[in-house]
Amino acid sequence: MNTHKRHLMSWVTGRSFGLDLPESGAATVVVERTEDAARLAESGLLGPKTVVYTPEEGAPGEALEGASTTRIAYRGSFVEPGSEVQLGDAFFLQIQAYSIAGFLALLGPTAVRVSDQEDVEAFLADADAALEQGVWSDVMTNPAVQLADVVVLGGHAPLDGPRLRLYVGRDHQMRLSPLGAALGMAGDALPDAGELRLGAERLPGSRSSVAAVRERPWLGRYHAVLRALQAARARGHDDAQVSGFGVRFDGDLPLGPDAPDLRDALAPVLLRSGETFLVHVPATGADFQTDGDTVRELERALVTPEAAAEQALRFVERFTAPAEPVGV
């Protein structure tokens, strides 16, 4: 994956995708008005390792040039559902709302946003169906799709924050993401990171939506599984089942939201596609193919309440070292 794609995916989702937090400035910034990029540069929020996306019209300004920041011009909107962002002559990113994305023909890279109550309800309904029945959204397991702002939807993204990504809207307000709380005006200094973590992102819709997400502590695992299924589909495994979501490969093991592996977003994800068994390691994004006996042994370790994380890691090390990575 090239560096620019990592920056784009990281800004959309709040995940790092291997990017390091820069010593100065934010890793990725999107501004709606070009003049705000110059203000951010003057305040130190655009550093040498920052990639900043600015509207195609308008000059970057001397302060932006002096920051040695990588500037990428865009056309369109990163925010509005139904819109499209054009980067250069050949790359287009669709922006779609969660509740309608499943009814559309997705023609390429797509960011799916949860931006209102209907989207929240659709997301939770899909997550519940996956947990209880092992039924998966075709859109969300598509390798070309990225779900935006995963933290507010229960996802695991520990580096999400203003050092990873920033958005500056047409009102000149800085936010973590387009739906996030205002952090100040472009050019202001950011408060301490600890203060920013609280309330930097917010879930659209009613208070009951926030409660519904919090009542599902297994959503971190669900997000990890979506990424595992995307990786499997990219390698031709379109029908994969996932341990803990409607099925166990060892039929004697329990199912349900209280199972230990359902509470650990970083535990290995175990998949079966026909006679092929796959393992996805969320912490690194690595994917491996192995045999059924090994997967079932790892499954028992993950589901047994007294099995510690280090026990599971020993199993991973045991079979990933000699195994061939899935795909080319």
C-alpha positions as a LaTeX table, in Angstrom:
\begin{tabular}{lrrr}
\hline
Residue & $x$ (\AA) & $y$ (\AA) & $z$ (\AA) \\
\hline
Met1 & 0.00 & 0.00 & 0.00 \\
Asn2 & 1.48 & 3.35 & $-1.00$ \\
Thr3 & 1.96 & 6.15 & 1.51 \\
His4 & $-0.72$ & 8.43 & 0.11 \\
Lys5 & $-3.31$ & 5.67 & 0.27 \\
Arg6 & $-2.38$ & 5.02 & 3.91 \\
His7 & $-2.93$ & 8.69 & 4.70 \\
Leu8 & $-6.29$ & 8.75 & 2.97 \\
Met9 & $-7.55$ & 5.57 & 4.63 \\
Ser10 & $-6.26$ & 6.73 & 8.01 \\
Trp11 & $-8.04$ & 10.08 & 7.72 \\
Val12 & $-11.33$ & 8.43 & 6.78 \\
Thr13 & $-11.32$ & 5.74 & 9.47 \\
Gly14 & $-9.23$ & 7.01 & 12.39 \\
Arg15 & $-6.97$ & 3.95 & 12.16 \\
Ser16 & $-3.25$ & 4.45 & 11.66 \\
Phe17 & $-2.65$ & 1.87 & 8.88 \\
Gly18 & 0.99 & 1.79 & 9.92 \\
Leu19 & 1.49 & 5.55 & 9.99 \\
Asp20 & 3.53 & 6.91 & 12.88 \\
Leu21 & 2.32 & 9.95 & 14.76 \\
Pro22 & 4.61 & 12.82 & 13.69 \\
Glu23 & 6.67 & 14.73 & 16.22 \\
Ser24 & 5.13 & 17.95 & 14.96 \\
Gly25 & 1.83 & 18.58 & 13.26 \\
Ala26 & $-0.82$ & 16.07 & 12.28 \\
Ala27 & $-0.23$ & 13.11 & 9.99 \\
Thr28 & $-3.15$ & 13.87 & 7.66 \\
Val29 & $-5.27$ & 17.01 & 7.29 \\
Val30 & $-8.23$ & 17.87 & 5.08 \\
Val31 & $-9.24$ & 21.51 & 4.68 \\
Glu32 & $-12.31$ & 22.90 & 2.92 \\
Arg33 & $-10.70$ & 26.32 & 2.38 \\
Thr34 & $-7.13$ & 26.57 & 1.12 \\
Glu35 & $-6.32$ & 29.62 & 3.24 \\
Asp36 & $-6.84$ & 27.53 & 6.38 \\
Ala37 & $-3.89$ & 25.32 & 5.42 \\
Ala38 & $-1.62$ & 28.37 & 5.69 \\
Arg39 & $-3.07$ & 29.16 & 9.14 \\
Leu40 & $-2.44$ & 25.59 & 10.28 \\
Ala41 & 1.14 & 25.78 & 9.03 \\
Glu42 & 1.74 & 29.01 & 10.95 \\
Ser43 & 0.45 & 27.40 & 14.16 \\
Gly44 & 2.65 & 24.33 & 13.74 \\
Leu45 & $-0.08$ & 21.83 & 12.88 \\
Leu46 & 1.40 & 21.08 & 9.46 \\
Gly47 & 4.79 & 19.48 & 9.87 \\
Pro48 & 7.35 & 17.96 & 7.47 \\
Lys49 & 5.55 & 14.59 & 7.52 \\
Thr50 & 2.03 & 15.97 & 7.12 \\
Val51 & $-0.07$ & 15.25 & 4.06 \\
Val52 & $-2.67$ & 17.98 & 3.62 \\
Tyr53 & $-5.57$ & 17.76 & 1.16 \\
Thr54 & $-6.70$ & 21.16 & $-0.09$ \\
Pro55 & $-9.30$ & 22.26 & $-2.67$ \\
Glu56 & $-7.85$ & 22.49 & $-6.15$ \\
Glu57 & $-8.65$ & 26.17 & $-6.50$ \\
Gly58 & $-6.48$ & 28.67 & $-4.65$ \\
Ala59 & $-2.75$ & 28.97 & $-3.98$ \\
Pro60 & $-1.21$ & 27.15 & $-1.00$ \\
Gly61 & 0.42 & 30.29 & 0.43 \\
Glu62 & 3.95 & 31.01 & 1.59 \\
Ala63 & 3.47 & 29.62 & 5.10 \\
Leu64 & 2.30 & 26.30 & 3.69 \\
Glu65 & 5.19 & 26.12 & 1.27 \\
Gly66 & 7.64 & 26.88 & 4.08 \\
Ala67 & 6.38 & 23.96 & 6.18 \\
Ser68 & 7.73 & 21.41 & 3.65 \\
Thr69 & 4.33 & 19.79 & 3.86 \\
Thr70 & 3.02 & 17.48 & 1.13 \\
Arg71 & 0.00 & 19.16 & $-0.43$ \\
Ile72 & $-2.52$ & 17.18 & $-2.52$ \\
Ala73 & $-5.23$ & 19.10 & $-4.36$ \\
Tyr74 & $-8.72$ & 17.62 & $-4.61$ \\
Arg75 & $-12.03$ & 18.28 & $-6.28$ \\
Gly76 & $-15.40$ & 17.45 & $-4.73$ \\
Ser77 & $-16.23$ & 16.70 & $-1.10$ \\
Phe78 & $-14.82$ & 14.32 & 1.50 \\
Val79 & $-17.92$ & 14.79 & 3.62 \\
Glu80 & $-21.28$ & 14.79 & 1.85 \\
Pro81 & $-22.91$ & 11.37 & 1.25 \\
Gly82 & $-23.44$ & 10.85 & $-2.45$ \\
Ser83 & $-20.47$ & 13.01 & $-3.37$ \\
Glu84 & $-17.13$ & 12.09 & $-4.87$ \\
Val85 & $-13.54$ & 13.20 & $-4.32$ \\
Gln86 & $-11.17$ & 13.38 & $-7.25$ \\
Leu87 & $-7.42$ & 13.25 & $-6.59$ \\
Gly88 & $-5.39$ & 13.82 & $-9.72$ \\
Asp89 & $-6.70$ & 12.53 & $-13.03$ \\
Ala90 & $-7.27$ & 8.89 & $-12.16$ \\
Phe91 & $-8.29$ & 8.40 & $-8.51$ \\
Phe92 & $-11.88$ & 8.84 & $-7.35$ \\
Leu93 & $-13.25$ & 8.20 & $-3.86$ \\
Gln94 & $-17.00$ & 7.82 & $-3.43$ \\
Ile95 & $-18.66$ & 9.02 & $-0.21$ \\
Gln96 & $-21.85$ & 7.15 & 0.71 \\
Ala97 & $-24.24$ & 6.99 & 3.66 \\
Tyr98 & $-24.34$ & 3.66 & 5.47 \\
Ser99 & $-28.10$ & 3.16 & 5.22 \\
Ile100 & $-28.18$ & 3.39 & 1.42 \\
Ala101 & $-24.75$ & 2.03 & 0.45 \\
Gly102 & $-26.14$ & $-1.49$ & 0.14 \\
Phe103 & $-28.58$ & $-0.39$ & $-2.56$ \\
Leu104 & $-25.94$ & 1.25 & $-4.74$ \\
Ala105 & $-23.44$ & $-0.03$ & $-7.26$ \\
Leu106 & $-20.05$ & 0.78 & $-5.77$ \\
Leu107 & $-17.72$ & 1.44 & $-8.66$ \\
Gly108 & $-14.44$ & 1.86 & $-6.80$ \\
Pro109 & $-12.89$ & 2.99 & $-3.52$ \\
Thr110 & $-15.67$ & 4.09 & $-1.18$ \\
Ala111 & $-15.88$ & 5.71 & 2.24 \\
Val112 & $-19.11$ & 4.80 & 4.04 \\
Arg113 & $-20.25$ & 7.33 & 6.66 \\
Val114 & $-22.64$ & 6.94 & 9.56 \\
Ser115 & $-24.06$ & 10.44 & 9.61 \\
Asp116 & $-27.61$ & 10.21 & 11.01 \\
Gln117 & $-29.96$ & 8.09 & 13.10 \\
Glu118 & $-30.97$ & 5.90 & 10.16 \\
Asp119 & $-27.33$ & 5.09 & 9.47 \\
Val120 & $-26.70$ & 4.19 & 13.11 \\
Glu121 & $-29.69$ & 1.83 & 13.16 \\
Ala122 & $-28.61$ & 0.17 & 9.92 \\
Phe123 & $-25.06$ & $-0.32$ & 11.23 \\
Leu124 & $-26.27$ & $-1.89$ & 14.49 \\
Ala125 & $-28.74$ & $-4.15$ & 12.65 \\
Asp126 & $-25.93$ & $-5.47$ & 10.44 \\
Ala127 & $-23.67$ & $-6.02$ & 13.44 \\
Asp128 & $-26.39$ & $-7.93$ & 15.32 \\
Ala129 & $-27.14$ & $-10.11$ & 12.28 \\
Ala130 & $-23.45$ & $-10.96$ & 11.98 \\
Leu131 & $-23.14$ & $-11.89$ & 15.65 \\
Glu132 & $-26.29$ & $-13.96$ & 15.88 \\
Gln133 & $-26.52$ & $-15.54$ & 12.44 \\
Gly134 & $-23.12$ & $-15.17$ & 10.80 \\
Val135 & $-24.72$ & $-13.04$ & 8.06 \\
Trp136 & $-22.46$ & $-10.33$ & 6.68 \\
Ser137 & $-23.06$ & $-7.08$ & 4.84 \\
Asp138 & $-21.81$ & $-7.42$ & 1.28 \\
Val139 & $-20.84$ & $-3.75$ & 1.26 \\
Met140 & $-18.88$ & $-3.75$ & 4.51 \\
Thr141 & $-16.89$ & $-6.85$ & 3.55 \\
Asn142 & $-15.99$ & $-5.34$ & 0.18 \\
Pro143 & $-12.19$ & $-4.74$ & 0.10 \\
Ala144 & $-12.72$ & $-1.37$ & $-1.62$ \\
Val145 & $-14.84$ & 0.02 & 1.25 \\
Gln146 & $-13.70$ & 1.83 & 4.39 \\
Leu147 & $-16.08$ & 2.59 & 7.26 \\
Ala148 & $-15.51$ & 6.12 & 8.51 \\
Asp149 & $-14.81$ & 7.11 & 12.12 \\
Val150 & $-14.74$ & 3.64 & 13.64 \\
Val151 & $-14.08$ & 4.73 & 17.24 \\
Val152 & $-17.58$ & 6.17 & 17.73 \\
Leu153 & $-18.95$ & 2.88 & 16.35 \\
Gly154 & $-17.10$ & 0.77 & 18.90 \\
Gly155 & $-13.97$ & 0.15 & 16.82 \\
His156 & $-10.43$ & $-0.18$ & 18.13 \\
Ala157 & $-8.28$ & 2.76 & 16.96 \\
Pro158 & $-5.94$ & 3.71 & 19.83 \\
Leu159 & $-3.97$ & 6.33 & 17.86 \\
Asp160 & $-7.01$ & 8.25 & 16.68 \\
Gly161 & $-6.68$ & 11.89 & 17.62 \\
Pro162 & $-5.53$ & 15.25 & 16.26 \\
Arg163 & $-1.96$ & 14.08 & 15.78 \\
Leu164 & $-3.27$ & 11.42 & 13.41 \\
Arg165 & $-5.92$ & 13.42 & 11.54 \\
Leu166 & $-7.65$ & 16.77 & 11.40 \\
Tyr167 & $-10.51$ & 18.28 & 9.42 \\
Val168 & $-11.12$ & 22.00 & 8.94 \\
Gly169 & $-14.55$ & 22.84 & 7.57 \\
Arg170 & $-15.81$ & 25.85 & 5.67 \\
Asp171 & $-16.53$ & 27.47 & 9.04 \\
His172 & $-12.75$ & 27.40 & 9.75 \\
Gln173 & $-13.36$ & 25.14 & 12.79 \\
Met174 & $-10.91$ & 22.31 & 13.44 \\
Arg175 & $-12.37$ & 18.90 & 14.15 \\
Leu176 & $-11.05$ & 15.40 & 14.41 \\
Ser177 & $-13.49$ & 14.36 & 11.69 \\
Pro178 & $-16.37$ & 16.09 & 9.87 \\
Leu179 & $-18.86$ & 14.99 & 12.57 \\
Gly180 & $-16.53$ & 15.65 & 15.49 \\
Ala181 & $-16.75$ & 18.34 & 18.13 \\
Ala182 & $-15.07$ & 21.66 & 17.38 \\
Leu183 & $-11.49$ & 21.86 & 18.70 \\
Gly184 & $-10.86$ & 25.50 & 17.90 \\
Met185 & $-10.37$ & 27.75 & 14.90 \\
Ala186 & $-7.74$ & 27.12 & 12.25 \\
Gly187 & $-4.56$ & 28.71 & 13.56 \\
Asp188 & $-5.36$ & 28.07 & 17.23 \\
Ala189 & $-3.17$ & 25.83 & 19.33 \\
Leu190 & $-4.74$ & 22.51 & 20.22 \\
Pro191 & $-5.40$ & 21.66 & 23.89 \\
Asp192 & $-3.61$ & 18.78 & 25.56 \\
Ala193 & $-4.12$ & 15.40 & 23.96 \\
Gly194 & $-5.83$ & 14.05 & 27.11 \\
Glu195 & $-8.46$ & 16.76 & 26.94 \\
Leu196 & $-9.01$ & 16.21 & 23.23 \\
Arg197 & $-9.69$ & 12.52 & 23.58 \\
Leu198 & $-12.95$ & 13.28 & 25.38 \\
Gly199 & $-15.61$ & 14.46 & 23.01 \\
Ala200 & $-13.38$ & 14.81 & 19.95 \\
Glu201 & $-15.70$ & 12.50 & 18.06 \\
Arg202 & $-19.41$ & 12.06 & 18.50 \\
Leu203 & $-22.02$ & 9.64 & 17.28 \\
Pro204 & $-24.84$ & 11.15 & 15.22 \\
Gly205 & $-28.44$ & 10.49 & 16.18 \\
Ser206 & $-30.08$ & 10.19 & 19.58 \\
Arg207 & $-28.63$ & 9.45 & 23.01 \\
Ser208 & $-30.14$ & 5.99 & 22.68 \\
Ser209 & $-27.75$ & 5.36 & 19.78 \\
Val210 & $-24.77$ & 6.09 & 22.00 \\
Ala211 & $-26.16$ & 3.74 & 24.63 \\
Ala212 & $-26.79$ & 1.04 & 22.03 \\
Val213 & $-23.15$ & 1.12 & 20.95 \\
Arg214 & $-21.92$ & 0.99 & 24.53 \\
Glu215 & $-24.21$ & $-1.96$ & 25.24 \\
Arg216 & $-22.34$ & $-3.94$ & 22.58 \\
Pro217 & $-18.77$ & $-4.27$ & 23.91 \\
Trp218 & $-18.14$ & $-6.89$ & 21.22 \\
Leu219 & $-18.23$ & $-4.23$ & 18.46 \\
Gly220 & $-14.45$ & $-3.88$ & 18.61 \\
Arg221 & $-14.26$ & $-7.52$ & 17.61 \\
Tyr222 & $-16.87$ & $-6.99$ & 14.90 \\
His223 & $-14.76$ & $-4.26$ & 13.28 \\
Ala224 & $-11.70$ & $-6.51$ & 13.35 \\
Val225 & $-13.67$ & $-9.28$ & 11.69 \\
Leu226 & $-14.87$ & $-6.95$ & 8.93 \\
Arg227 & $-11.25$ & $-6.22$ & 8.08 \\
Ala228 & $-10.45$ & $-9.94$ & 8.13 \\
Leu229 & $-13.33$ & $-10.67$ & 5.75 \\
Gln230 & $-12.21$ & $-7.88$ & 3.43 \\
Ala231 & $-8.74$ & $-9.42$ & 3.30 \\
Ala232 & $-10.24$ & $-12.86$ & 2.64 \\
Arg233 & $-12.46$ & $-11.56$ & $-0.18$ \\
Ala234 & $-9.47$ & $-9.82$ & $-1.74$ \\
Arg235 & $-7.89$ & $-13.27$ & $-2.01$ \\
Gly236 & $-10.93$ & $-14.92$ & $-3.52$ \\
His237 & $-12.62$ & $-16.27$ & $-0.36$ \\
Asp238 & $-16.11$ & $-14.82$ & $-0.73$ \\
Asp239 & $-17.96$ & $-17.28$ & 1.50 \\
Ala240 & $-15.87$ & $-17.28$ & 4.68 \\
Gln241 & $-17.36$ & $-18.11$ & 8.07 \\
Val242 & $-15.92$ & $-16.56$ & 11.24 \\
Ser243 & $-15.53$ & $-18.25$ & 14.61 \\
Gly244 & $-17.76$ & $-16.61$ & 17.22 \\
Phe245 & $-20.19$ & $-15.13$ & 14.71 \\
Gly246 & $-22.99$ & $-17.64$ & 14.27 \\
Val247 & $-20.61$ & $-20.62$ & 14.24 \\
Arg248 & $-17.80$ & $-22.40$ & 16.08 \\
Phe249 & $-15.42$ & $-24.70$ & 14.27 \\
Asp250 & $-15.31$ & $-26.79$ & 17.43 \\
Gly251 & $-19.03$ & $-27.36$ & 17.95 \\
Asp252 & $-18.62$ & $-27.87$ & 21.71 \\
Leu253 & $-17.50$ & $-24.28$ & 22.28 \\
Pro254 & $-20.00$ & $-21.62$ & 23.36 \\
Leu255 & $-21.36$ & $-18.81$ & 21.22 \\
Gly256 & $-22.64$ & $-15.47$ & 22.41 \\
Pro257 & $-21.53$ & $-11.91$ & 23.15 \\
Asp258 & $-20.01$ & $-12.87$ & 26.51 \\
Ala259 & $-17.42$ & $-15.26$ & 25.04 \\
Pro260 & $-13.86$ & $-14.09$ & 25.86 \\
Asp261 & $-12.78$ & $-13.77$ & 22.23 \\
Leu262 & $-15.77$ & $-11.50$ & 21.50 \\
Arg263 & $-14.40$ & $-8.97$ & 24.01 \\
Asp264 & $-10.88$ & $-8.82$ & 22.56 \\
Ala265 & $-10.54$ & $-6.67$ & 19.44 \\
Leu266 & $-6.92$ & $-7.78$ & 18.94 \\
Ala267 & $-7.39$ & $-11.55$ & 19.28 \\
Pro268 & $-6.66$ & $-13.57$ & 16.12 \\
Val269 & $-9.69$ & $-13.87$ & 13.83 \\
Leu270 & $-10.34$ & $-17.43$ & 12.68 \\
Leu271 & $-12.04$ & $-18.06$ & 9.34 \\
Arg272 & $-13.12$ & $-21.04$ & 7.27 \\
Ser273 & $-13.76$ & $-20.87$ & 3.52 \\
Gly274 & $-14.78$ & $-24.27$ & 2.25 \\
Glu275 & $-11.94$ & $-26.58$ & 3.27 \\
Thr276 & $-9.51$ & $-23.68$ & 3.74 \\
Phe277 & $-8.75$ & $-22.25$ & 7.19 \\
Leu278 & $-7.45$ & $-18.70$ & 7.57 \\
Val279 & $-6.12$ & $-16.60$ & 10.42 \\
His280 & $-6.12$ & $-12.80$ & 10.51 \\
Val281 & $-3.98$ & $-10.99$ & 13.09 \\
Pro282 & $-5.64$ & $-7.60$ & 13.78 \\
Ala283 & $-2.61$ & $-6.06$ & 15.46 \\
Thr284 & $-0.48$ & $-6.37$ & 12.31 \\
Gly285 & $-3.00$ & $-6.97$ & 9.54 \\
Ala286 & $-1.22$ & $-10.22$ & 8.64 \\
Asp287 & $-3.21$ & $-13.07$ & 7.06 \\
Phe288 & $-2.21$ & $-16.72$ & 7.06 \\
Gln289 & $-3.53$ & $-20.06$ & 5.86 \\
Thr290 & $-3.21$ & $-23.11$ & 8.12 \\
Asp291 & $-4.89$ & $-26.43$ & 8.89 \\
Gly292 & $-8.19$ & $-27.07$ & 10.64 \\
Asp293 & $-6.69$ & $-28.81$ & 13.68 \\
Thr294 & $-4.47$ & $-25.82$ & 14.44 \\
Val295 & $-7.35$ & $-23.37$ & 14.04 \\
Arg296 & $-9.59$ & $-25.39$ & 16.35 \\
Glu297 & $-6.82$ & $-25.59$ & 18.94 \\
Leu298 & $-6.41$ & $-21.82$ & 18.79 \\
Glu299 & $-10.18$ & $-21.41$ & 18.95 \\
Arg300 & $-10.32$ & $-23.40$ & 22.19 \\
Ala301 & $-7.55$ & $-21.25$ & 23.67 \\
Leu302 & $-9.38$ & $-18.06$ & 22.76 \\
Val303 & $-12.74$ & $-19.17$ & 24.11 \\
Thr304 & $-11.54$ & $-20.77$ & 27.36 \\
Pro305 & $-12.05$ & $-18.09$ & 30.04 \\
Glu306 & $-8.72$ & $-18.68$ & 31.75 \\
Ala307 & $-6.75$ & $-18.49$ & 28.51 \\
Ala308 & $-4.53$ & $-15.41$ & 28.69 \\
Ala309 & $-3.65$ & $-13.28$ & 25.69 \\
Glu310 & $-0.06$ & $-14.53$ & 25.81 \\
Gln311 & $-1.34$ & $-18.08$ & 25.43 \\
Ala312 & $-3.09$ & $-17.13$ & 22.21 \\
Leu313 & 0.04 & $-15.34$ & 20.98 \\
Arg314 & 2.08 & $-18.50$ & 21.48 \\
Phe315 & $-0.33$ & $-20.32$ & 19.18 \\
Val316 & $-0.06$ & $-17.55$ & 16.60 \\
Glu317 & 3.74 & $-17.68$ & 16.66 \\
Arg318 & 3.63 & $-21.43$ & 16.35 \\
Phe319 & 1.71 & $-21.61$ & 13.12 \\
Thr320 & 2.43 & $-18.28$ & 11.45 \\
Ala321 & 6.18 & $-18.76$ & 11.24 \\
Pro322 & 6.11 & $-21.72$ & 8.80 \\
Ala323 & 2.80 & $-20.84$ & 7.14 \\
Glu324 & 2.53 & $-19.25$ & 3.72 \\
Pro325 & 0.81 & $-15.84$ & 3.65 \\
Val326 & $-2.55$ & $-15.88$ & 1.94 \\
Gly327 & $-2.40$ & $-14.43$ & $-1.55$ \\
Val328 & 0.56 & $-13.14$ & $-3.50$ \\
\hline
\end{tabular}
